[in-house]
Coordinates of C-alpha atoms and ligand atoms in Angstrom, one line a residue:
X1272 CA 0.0 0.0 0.0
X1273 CA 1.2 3.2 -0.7
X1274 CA 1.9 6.7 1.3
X1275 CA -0.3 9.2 -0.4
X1276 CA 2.6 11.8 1.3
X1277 CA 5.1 9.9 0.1
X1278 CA 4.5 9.7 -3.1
X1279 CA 3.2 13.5 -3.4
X1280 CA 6.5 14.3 -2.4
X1281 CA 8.1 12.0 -5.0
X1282 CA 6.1 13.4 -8.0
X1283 CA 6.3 16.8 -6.3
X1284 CA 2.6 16.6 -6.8
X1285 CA 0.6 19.3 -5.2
X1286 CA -2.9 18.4 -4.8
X1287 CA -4.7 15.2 -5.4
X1288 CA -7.8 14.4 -5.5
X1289 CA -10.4 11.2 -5.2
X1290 CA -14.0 10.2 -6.2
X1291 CA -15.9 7.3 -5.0
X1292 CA -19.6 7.4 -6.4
X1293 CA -21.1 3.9 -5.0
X1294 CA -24.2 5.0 -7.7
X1295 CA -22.1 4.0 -10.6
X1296 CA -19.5 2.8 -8.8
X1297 CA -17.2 5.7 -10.5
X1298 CA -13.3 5.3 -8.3
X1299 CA -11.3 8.4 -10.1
X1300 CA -8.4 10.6 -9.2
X1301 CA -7.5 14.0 -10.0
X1302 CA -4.0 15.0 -9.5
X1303 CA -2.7 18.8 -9.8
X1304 CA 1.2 18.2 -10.1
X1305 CA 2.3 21.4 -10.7
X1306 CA 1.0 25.1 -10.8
X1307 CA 4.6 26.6 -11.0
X1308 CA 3.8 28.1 -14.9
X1309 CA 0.3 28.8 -14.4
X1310 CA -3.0 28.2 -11.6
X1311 CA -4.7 26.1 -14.3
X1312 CA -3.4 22.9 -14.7
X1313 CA -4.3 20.6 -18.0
X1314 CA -4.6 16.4 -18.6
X1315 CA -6.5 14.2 -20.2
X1316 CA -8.6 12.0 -18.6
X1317 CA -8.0 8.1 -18.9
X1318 CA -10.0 4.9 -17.9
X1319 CA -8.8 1.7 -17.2
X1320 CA -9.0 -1.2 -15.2
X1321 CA -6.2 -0.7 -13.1
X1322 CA -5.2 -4.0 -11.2
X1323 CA -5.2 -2.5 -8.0
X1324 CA -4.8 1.4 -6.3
X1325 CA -1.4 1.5 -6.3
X1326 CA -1.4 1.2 -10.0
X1327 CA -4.2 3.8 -10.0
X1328 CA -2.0 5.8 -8.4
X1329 CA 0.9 5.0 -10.3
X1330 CA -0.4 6.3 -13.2
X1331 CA -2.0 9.5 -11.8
X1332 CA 1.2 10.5 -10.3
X1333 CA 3.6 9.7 -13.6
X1334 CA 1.2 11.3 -16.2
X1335 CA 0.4 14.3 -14.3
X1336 CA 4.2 15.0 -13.6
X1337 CA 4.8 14.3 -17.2
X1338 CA 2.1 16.9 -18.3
X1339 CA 4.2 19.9 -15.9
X1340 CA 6.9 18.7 -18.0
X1341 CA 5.8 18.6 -21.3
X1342 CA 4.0 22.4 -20.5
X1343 CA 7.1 23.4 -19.1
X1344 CA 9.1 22.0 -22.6
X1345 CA 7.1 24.2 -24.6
X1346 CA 6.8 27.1 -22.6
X1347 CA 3.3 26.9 -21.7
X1348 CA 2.0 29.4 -19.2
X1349 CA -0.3 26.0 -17.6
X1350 CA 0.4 23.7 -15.1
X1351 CA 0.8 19.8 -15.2
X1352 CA -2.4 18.0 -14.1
X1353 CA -4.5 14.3 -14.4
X1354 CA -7.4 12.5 -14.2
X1355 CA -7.7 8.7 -13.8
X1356 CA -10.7 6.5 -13.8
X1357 CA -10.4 3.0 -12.5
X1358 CA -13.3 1.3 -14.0
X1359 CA -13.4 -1.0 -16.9
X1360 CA -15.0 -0.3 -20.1
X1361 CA -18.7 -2.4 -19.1
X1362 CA -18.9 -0.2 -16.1
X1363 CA -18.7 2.9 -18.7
X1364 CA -21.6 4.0 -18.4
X1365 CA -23.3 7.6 -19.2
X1366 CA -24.6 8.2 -16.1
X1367 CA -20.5 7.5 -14.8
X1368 CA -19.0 9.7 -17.2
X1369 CA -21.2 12.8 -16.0
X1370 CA -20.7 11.8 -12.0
X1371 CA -17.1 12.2 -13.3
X1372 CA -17.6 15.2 -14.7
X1373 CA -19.6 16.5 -11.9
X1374 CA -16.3 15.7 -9.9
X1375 CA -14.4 17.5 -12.2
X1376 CA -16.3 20.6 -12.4
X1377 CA -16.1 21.3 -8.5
X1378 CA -12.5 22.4 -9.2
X1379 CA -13.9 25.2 -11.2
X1380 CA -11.7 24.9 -14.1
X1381 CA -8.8 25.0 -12.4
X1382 CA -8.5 21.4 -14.2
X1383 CA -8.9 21.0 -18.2
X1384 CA -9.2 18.1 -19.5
X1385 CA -9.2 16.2 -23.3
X1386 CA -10.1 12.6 -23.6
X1387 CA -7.2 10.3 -23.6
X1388 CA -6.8 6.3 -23.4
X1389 CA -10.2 4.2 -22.7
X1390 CA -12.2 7.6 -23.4
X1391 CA -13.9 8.0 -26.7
X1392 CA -15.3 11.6 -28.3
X1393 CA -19.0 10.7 -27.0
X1394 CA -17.7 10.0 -23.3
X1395 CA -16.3 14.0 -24.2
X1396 CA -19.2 14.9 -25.2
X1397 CA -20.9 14.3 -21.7
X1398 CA -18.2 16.2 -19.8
X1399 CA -19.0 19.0 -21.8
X1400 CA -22.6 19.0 -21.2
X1401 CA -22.0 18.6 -17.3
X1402 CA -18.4 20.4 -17.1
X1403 CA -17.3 23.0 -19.8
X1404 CA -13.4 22.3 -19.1
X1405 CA -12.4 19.7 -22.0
X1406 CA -10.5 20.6 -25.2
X1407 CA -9.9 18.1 -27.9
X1408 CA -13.4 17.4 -29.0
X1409 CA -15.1 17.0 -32.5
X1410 CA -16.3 20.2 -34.4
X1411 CA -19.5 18.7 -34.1
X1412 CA -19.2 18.9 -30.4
X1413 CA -17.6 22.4 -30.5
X1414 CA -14.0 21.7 -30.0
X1415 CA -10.9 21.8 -32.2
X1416 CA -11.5 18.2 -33.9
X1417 CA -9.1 15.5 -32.2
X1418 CA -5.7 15.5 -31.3
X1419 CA -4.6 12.5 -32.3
X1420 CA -3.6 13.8 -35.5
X1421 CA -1.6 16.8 -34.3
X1422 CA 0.1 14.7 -31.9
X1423 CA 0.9 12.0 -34.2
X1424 CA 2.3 14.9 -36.3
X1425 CA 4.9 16.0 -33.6
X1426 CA 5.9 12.2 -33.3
X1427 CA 6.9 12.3 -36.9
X1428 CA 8.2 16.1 -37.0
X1429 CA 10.7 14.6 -33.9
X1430 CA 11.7 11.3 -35.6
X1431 CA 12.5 13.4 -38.8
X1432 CA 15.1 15.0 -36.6
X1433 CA 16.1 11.8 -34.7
X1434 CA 16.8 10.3 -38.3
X1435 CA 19.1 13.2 -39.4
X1436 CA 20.6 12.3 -36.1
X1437 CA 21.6 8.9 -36.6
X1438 CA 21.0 8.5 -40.6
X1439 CA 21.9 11.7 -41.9
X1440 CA 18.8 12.3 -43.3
X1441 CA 15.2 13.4 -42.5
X1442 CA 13.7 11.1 -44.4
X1443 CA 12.3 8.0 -43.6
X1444 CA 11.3 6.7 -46.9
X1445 CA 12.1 3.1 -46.8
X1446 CA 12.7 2.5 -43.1
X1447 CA 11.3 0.4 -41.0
X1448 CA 8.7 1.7 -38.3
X1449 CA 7.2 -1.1 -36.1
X1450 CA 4.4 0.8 -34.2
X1451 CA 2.9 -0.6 -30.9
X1452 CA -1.0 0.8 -30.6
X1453 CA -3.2 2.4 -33.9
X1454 CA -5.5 3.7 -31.6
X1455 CA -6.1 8.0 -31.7
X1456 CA -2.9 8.7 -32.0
X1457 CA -1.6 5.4 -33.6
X1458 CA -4.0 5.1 -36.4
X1459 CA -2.5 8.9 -37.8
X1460 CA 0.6 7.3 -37.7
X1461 CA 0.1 4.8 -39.9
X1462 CA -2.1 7.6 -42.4
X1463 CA 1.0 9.8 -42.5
X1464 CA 4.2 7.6 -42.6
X1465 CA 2.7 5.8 -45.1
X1466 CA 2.8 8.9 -47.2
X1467 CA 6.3 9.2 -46.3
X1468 CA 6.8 5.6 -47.9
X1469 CA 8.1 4.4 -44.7
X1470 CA 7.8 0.4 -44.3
X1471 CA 5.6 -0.1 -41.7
X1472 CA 5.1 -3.2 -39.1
X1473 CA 2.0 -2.6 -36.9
X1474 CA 0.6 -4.0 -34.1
X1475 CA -2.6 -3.5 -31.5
X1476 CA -4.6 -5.8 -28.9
X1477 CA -7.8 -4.8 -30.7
X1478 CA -8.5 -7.5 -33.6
X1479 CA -11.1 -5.0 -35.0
X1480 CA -8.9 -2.5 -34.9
X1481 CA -5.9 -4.2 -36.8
X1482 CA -8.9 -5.7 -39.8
X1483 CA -9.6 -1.6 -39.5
X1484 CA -6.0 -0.4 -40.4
X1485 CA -5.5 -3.5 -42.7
X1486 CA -7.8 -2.4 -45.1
X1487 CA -6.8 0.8 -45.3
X1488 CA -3.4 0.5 -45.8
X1489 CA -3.1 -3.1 -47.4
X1490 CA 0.4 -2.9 -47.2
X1491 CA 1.2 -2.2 -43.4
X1492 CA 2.5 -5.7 -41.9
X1493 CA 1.1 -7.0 -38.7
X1494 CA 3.0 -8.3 -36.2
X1495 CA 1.5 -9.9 -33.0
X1496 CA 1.4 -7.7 -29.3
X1497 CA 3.8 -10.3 -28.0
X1498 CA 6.7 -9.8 -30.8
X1499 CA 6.3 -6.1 -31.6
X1500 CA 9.2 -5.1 -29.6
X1501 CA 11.6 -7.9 -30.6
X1502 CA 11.5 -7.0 -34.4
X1503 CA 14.4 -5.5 -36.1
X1504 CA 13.7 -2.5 -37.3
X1505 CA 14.7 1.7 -37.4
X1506 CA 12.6 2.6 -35.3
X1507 CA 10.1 1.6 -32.7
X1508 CA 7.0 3.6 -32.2
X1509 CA 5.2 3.4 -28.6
X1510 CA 2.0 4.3 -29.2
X1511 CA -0.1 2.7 -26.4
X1512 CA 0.3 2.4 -22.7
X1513 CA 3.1 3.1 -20.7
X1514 CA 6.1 1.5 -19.1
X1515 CA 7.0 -1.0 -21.5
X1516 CA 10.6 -0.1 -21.8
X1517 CA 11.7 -2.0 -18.7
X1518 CA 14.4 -4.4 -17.5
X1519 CA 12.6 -7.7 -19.0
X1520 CA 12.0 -5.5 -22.4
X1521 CA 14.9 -3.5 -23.6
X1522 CA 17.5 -6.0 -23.6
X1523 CA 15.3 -8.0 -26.3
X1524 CA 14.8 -4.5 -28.4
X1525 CA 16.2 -4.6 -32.3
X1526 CA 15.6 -1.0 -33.1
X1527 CA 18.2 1.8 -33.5
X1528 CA 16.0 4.4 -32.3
X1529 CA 12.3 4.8 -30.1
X1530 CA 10.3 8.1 -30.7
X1531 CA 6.5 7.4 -29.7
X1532 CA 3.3 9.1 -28.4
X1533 CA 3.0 6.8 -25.2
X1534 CA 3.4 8.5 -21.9
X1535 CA 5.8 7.4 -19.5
X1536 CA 7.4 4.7 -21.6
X1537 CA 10.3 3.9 -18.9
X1538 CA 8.9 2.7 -16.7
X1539 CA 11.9 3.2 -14.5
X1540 CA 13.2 6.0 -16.0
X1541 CA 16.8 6.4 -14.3
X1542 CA 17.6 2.6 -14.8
X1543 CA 15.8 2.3 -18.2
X1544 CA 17.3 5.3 -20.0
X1545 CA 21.0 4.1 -19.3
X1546 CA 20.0 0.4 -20.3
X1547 CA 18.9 1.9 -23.8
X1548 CA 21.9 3.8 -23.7
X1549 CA 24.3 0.9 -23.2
X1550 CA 22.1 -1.1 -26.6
X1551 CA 23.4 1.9 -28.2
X1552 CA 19.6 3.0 -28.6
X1553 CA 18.7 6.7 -29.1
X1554 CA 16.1 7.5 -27.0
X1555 CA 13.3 10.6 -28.1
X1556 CA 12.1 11.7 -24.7
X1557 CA 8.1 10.7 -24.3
X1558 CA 7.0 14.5 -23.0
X1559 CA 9.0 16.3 -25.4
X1560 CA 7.8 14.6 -28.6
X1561 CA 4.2 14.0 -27.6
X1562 CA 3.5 17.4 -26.7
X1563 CA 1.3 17.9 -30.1
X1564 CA -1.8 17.1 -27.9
X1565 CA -1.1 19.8 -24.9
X1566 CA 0.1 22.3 -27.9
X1567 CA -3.7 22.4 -29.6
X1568 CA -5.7 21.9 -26.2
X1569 CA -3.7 25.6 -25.0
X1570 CA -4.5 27.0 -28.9
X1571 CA -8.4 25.7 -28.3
X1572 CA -8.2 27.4 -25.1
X1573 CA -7.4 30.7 -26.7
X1574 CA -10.0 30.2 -29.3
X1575 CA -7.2 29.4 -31.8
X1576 CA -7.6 27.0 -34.6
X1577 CA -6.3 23.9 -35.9
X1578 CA -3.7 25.6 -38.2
X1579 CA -2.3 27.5 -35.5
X1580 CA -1.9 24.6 -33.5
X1581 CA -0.1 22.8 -36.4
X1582 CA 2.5 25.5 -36.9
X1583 CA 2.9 25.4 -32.8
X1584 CA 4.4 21.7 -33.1
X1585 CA 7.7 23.1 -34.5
X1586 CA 8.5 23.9 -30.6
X1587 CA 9.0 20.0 -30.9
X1588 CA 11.2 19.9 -33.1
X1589 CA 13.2 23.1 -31.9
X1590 CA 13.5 21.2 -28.3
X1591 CA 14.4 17.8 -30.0
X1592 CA 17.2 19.7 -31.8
X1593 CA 18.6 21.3 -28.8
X1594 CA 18.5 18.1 -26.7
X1595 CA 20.2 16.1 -29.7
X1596 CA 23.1 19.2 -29.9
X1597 CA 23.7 18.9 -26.1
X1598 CA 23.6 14.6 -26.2
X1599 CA 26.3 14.9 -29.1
X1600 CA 28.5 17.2 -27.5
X1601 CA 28.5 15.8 -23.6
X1602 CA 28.2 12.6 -21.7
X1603 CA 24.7 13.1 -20.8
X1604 CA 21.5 10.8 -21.7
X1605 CA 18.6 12.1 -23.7
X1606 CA 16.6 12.0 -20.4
X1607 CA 18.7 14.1 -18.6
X1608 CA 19.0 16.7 -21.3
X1609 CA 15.7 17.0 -21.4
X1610 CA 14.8 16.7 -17.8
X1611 CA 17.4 20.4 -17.2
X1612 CA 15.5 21.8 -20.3
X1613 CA 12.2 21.5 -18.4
X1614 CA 14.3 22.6 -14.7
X1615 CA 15.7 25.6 -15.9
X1616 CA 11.9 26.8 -17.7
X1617 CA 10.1 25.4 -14.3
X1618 CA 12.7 28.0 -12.7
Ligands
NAD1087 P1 -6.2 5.1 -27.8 O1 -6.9 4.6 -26.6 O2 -7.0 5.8 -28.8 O3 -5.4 4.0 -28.5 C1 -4.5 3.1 -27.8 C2 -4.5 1.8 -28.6 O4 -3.5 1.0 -28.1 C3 -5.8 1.1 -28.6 O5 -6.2 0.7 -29.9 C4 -5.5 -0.2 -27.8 O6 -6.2 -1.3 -28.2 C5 -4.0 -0.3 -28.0 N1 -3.3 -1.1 -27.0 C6 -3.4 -1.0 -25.6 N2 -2.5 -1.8 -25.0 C7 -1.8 -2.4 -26.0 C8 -0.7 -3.3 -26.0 N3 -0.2 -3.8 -24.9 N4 -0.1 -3.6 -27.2 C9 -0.6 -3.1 -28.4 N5 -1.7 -2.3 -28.4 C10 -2.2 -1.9 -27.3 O7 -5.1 6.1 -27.2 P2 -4.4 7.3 -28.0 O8 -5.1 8.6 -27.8 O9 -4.0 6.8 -29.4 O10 -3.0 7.5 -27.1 C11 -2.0 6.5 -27.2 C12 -0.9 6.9 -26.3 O11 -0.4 8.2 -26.5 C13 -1.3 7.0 -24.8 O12 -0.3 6.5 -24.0 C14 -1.6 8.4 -24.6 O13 -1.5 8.8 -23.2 C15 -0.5 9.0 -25.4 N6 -0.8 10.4 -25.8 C16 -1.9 10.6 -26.6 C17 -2.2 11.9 -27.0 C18 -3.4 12.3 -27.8 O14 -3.5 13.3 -28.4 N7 -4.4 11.4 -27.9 C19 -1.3 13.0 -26.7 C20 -0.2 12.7 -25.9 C21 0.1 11.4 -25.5

């Protein structure tokens, strides 16, 4: 069991809080990490069927903390926040989404939120109608149309520079992208780096989803969930859950480089980093490149549109070039580069 204090002090989290609605049996956890660049604090909001609190937890803490940083990476006057929902998908109900979003709501908008993993568009669309605080919907719901695809953009805007990196060129015609997850974010992946003529190996939990991608893009090869990260390839694309690059992974890893939208890929990050670093693997920090999601929430906010949000990605690739310079010309990881950038504009 774990020390609520404890691990607020960890994740330098400032305020947490819980939900327990025995109506629709609703368990969720708001977590304000950080209002150092700004009172209101933005996070999508996930469901899943944690296997326990602690994993609830685990997850609360981690992708708030990442959301300070990736505001921080991009300069973002907002702070890092959360929301987790442990239920599974049967107890989804519509009456639990809107006991959620009454939940939300009581912060007063010091919390914005966009739907993120286990949360669809019309689970978005309640929140709104209960709790005005969510970016990220559909037009038709009077939002900024998804994120997926801008995010999936500044995935592919920061490999471009990891290639130049370590192939000498931007392009990734011809190399070989195995991608783990075609959900949102995953299934833009696929749409664009297929029209970079990249050679794509693919892979998702979701049968219906994989027939889905399959017949779009006939060519994509399917691996199964199991193998994904064993097959050789340029580059590996996390595009699901989190903390899959871990001591029983990495070591079986036949990739040259990992840039993906999945938060909180290491899921030790200290000990991970320097294990991918001894396979010689380059390493594009999680926060900075995902940050294509955050970027058009804070342009919705402002009443900003999509276009505006699309030019905003090239902070991605601005930060992915400074941490690259620094990683060539010192001893440090990519982790740690990135981890100062994101000190020094906390400071
Ligand atoms: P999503 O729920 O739409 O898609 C996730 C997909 O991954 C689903 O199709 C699911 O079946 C699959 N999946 C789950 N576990 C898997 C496993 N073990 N192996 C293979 N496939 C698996 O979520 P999304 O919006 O596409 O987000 C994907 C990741 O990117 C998440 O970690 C999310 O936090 C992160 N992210 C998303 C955004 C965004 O704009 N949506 C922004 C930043 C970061």
């Amino acid at each position: 069991m774990n020390n609520i204090f404890e691990l607020m002090r960890k994740y330098n989290c400032e305020e947490i809080y819980f939900k327990y609605d025995s109506g629709t049996k609703l368990r969720a956890i708001i977590a304000i990490n950080s209002t150092k660049r700004g009172e209101m604090c933005s996070g999508g909001v996930r469901l899943r069927n944690y296997k326990n609190e602690d994993a609830a937890l685990w997850d609360a803490f981690n992708l708030s903390l990442a959301m300070t940083q990736k505001c921080a990476a991009i300069n973002a006057n907002v702070g890092g926040g959360k929301a987790v929902i442990w239920n599974s998908k049967k107890e989804k109900t519509p009456k639990l989404i809107t006991s959620f979003a009454k939940f939300m709501c009581k912060l007063d908008g010091r919390f914005r939120t966009a739907v993120d993993l286990g949360m669809d568009f019309e689970d978005g669309n309640i929140i709104k109608k209960n709790c005005p605080y969510i970016e990220g919907l559909p037009k038709k719901y009077g939002g900024l149309g998804t994120e997926g695809d801008t995010t999936a953009q500044g995935v592919i805007r920061a490999m471009k520079i990891g290639a130049e990196y370590l192939f000498g060129t931007k392009s990734l015609k011809d190399k070989t992208i195995a991608i783990q997850g075609l959900g949102n974010v995953g299934g833009y992946m696929v749409e664009f780096l297929t029209k970079e003529a990249a050679k794509l190996i693919v892979t998702d939990i979701d049968k219906k989803v994989i027939a889905s991608i399959k017949k779009k893009y006939p060519k994509v090869m399917v691996a199964p969930p199991s193998k994904i990260m064993n097959i050789k390839c340029d580059i590996f694309s996390p595009c699901a859950i989190g903390g899959i690059l871990n001591s029983k992974t990495i070591s079986s890893l036949r990739c040259q480089m990992i840039c993906g939208s999945a938060n909180n890929q290491l899921e030790v990050p200290d000990k991970d980093i320097e294990r991918l670093e001894k396979k010689k693997i380059l390493y594009l920090p999680d926060y900075i490149v995902n940050a294509g999601g955050i970027i058009q929430a804070i342009v919705e906010m402002n009443r900003g549109t999509k276009e505006e949000a699309i030019r905003n990605i090239s902070v991605i690739e601005k930060n992915i070039k400074e941490i690259l310079e620094k990683y060539k010309n010192s001893m440090k990881n990519t982790l740690t580069i990135a981890n100062e950038l994101v000190e020094r504009r906390l400071k």
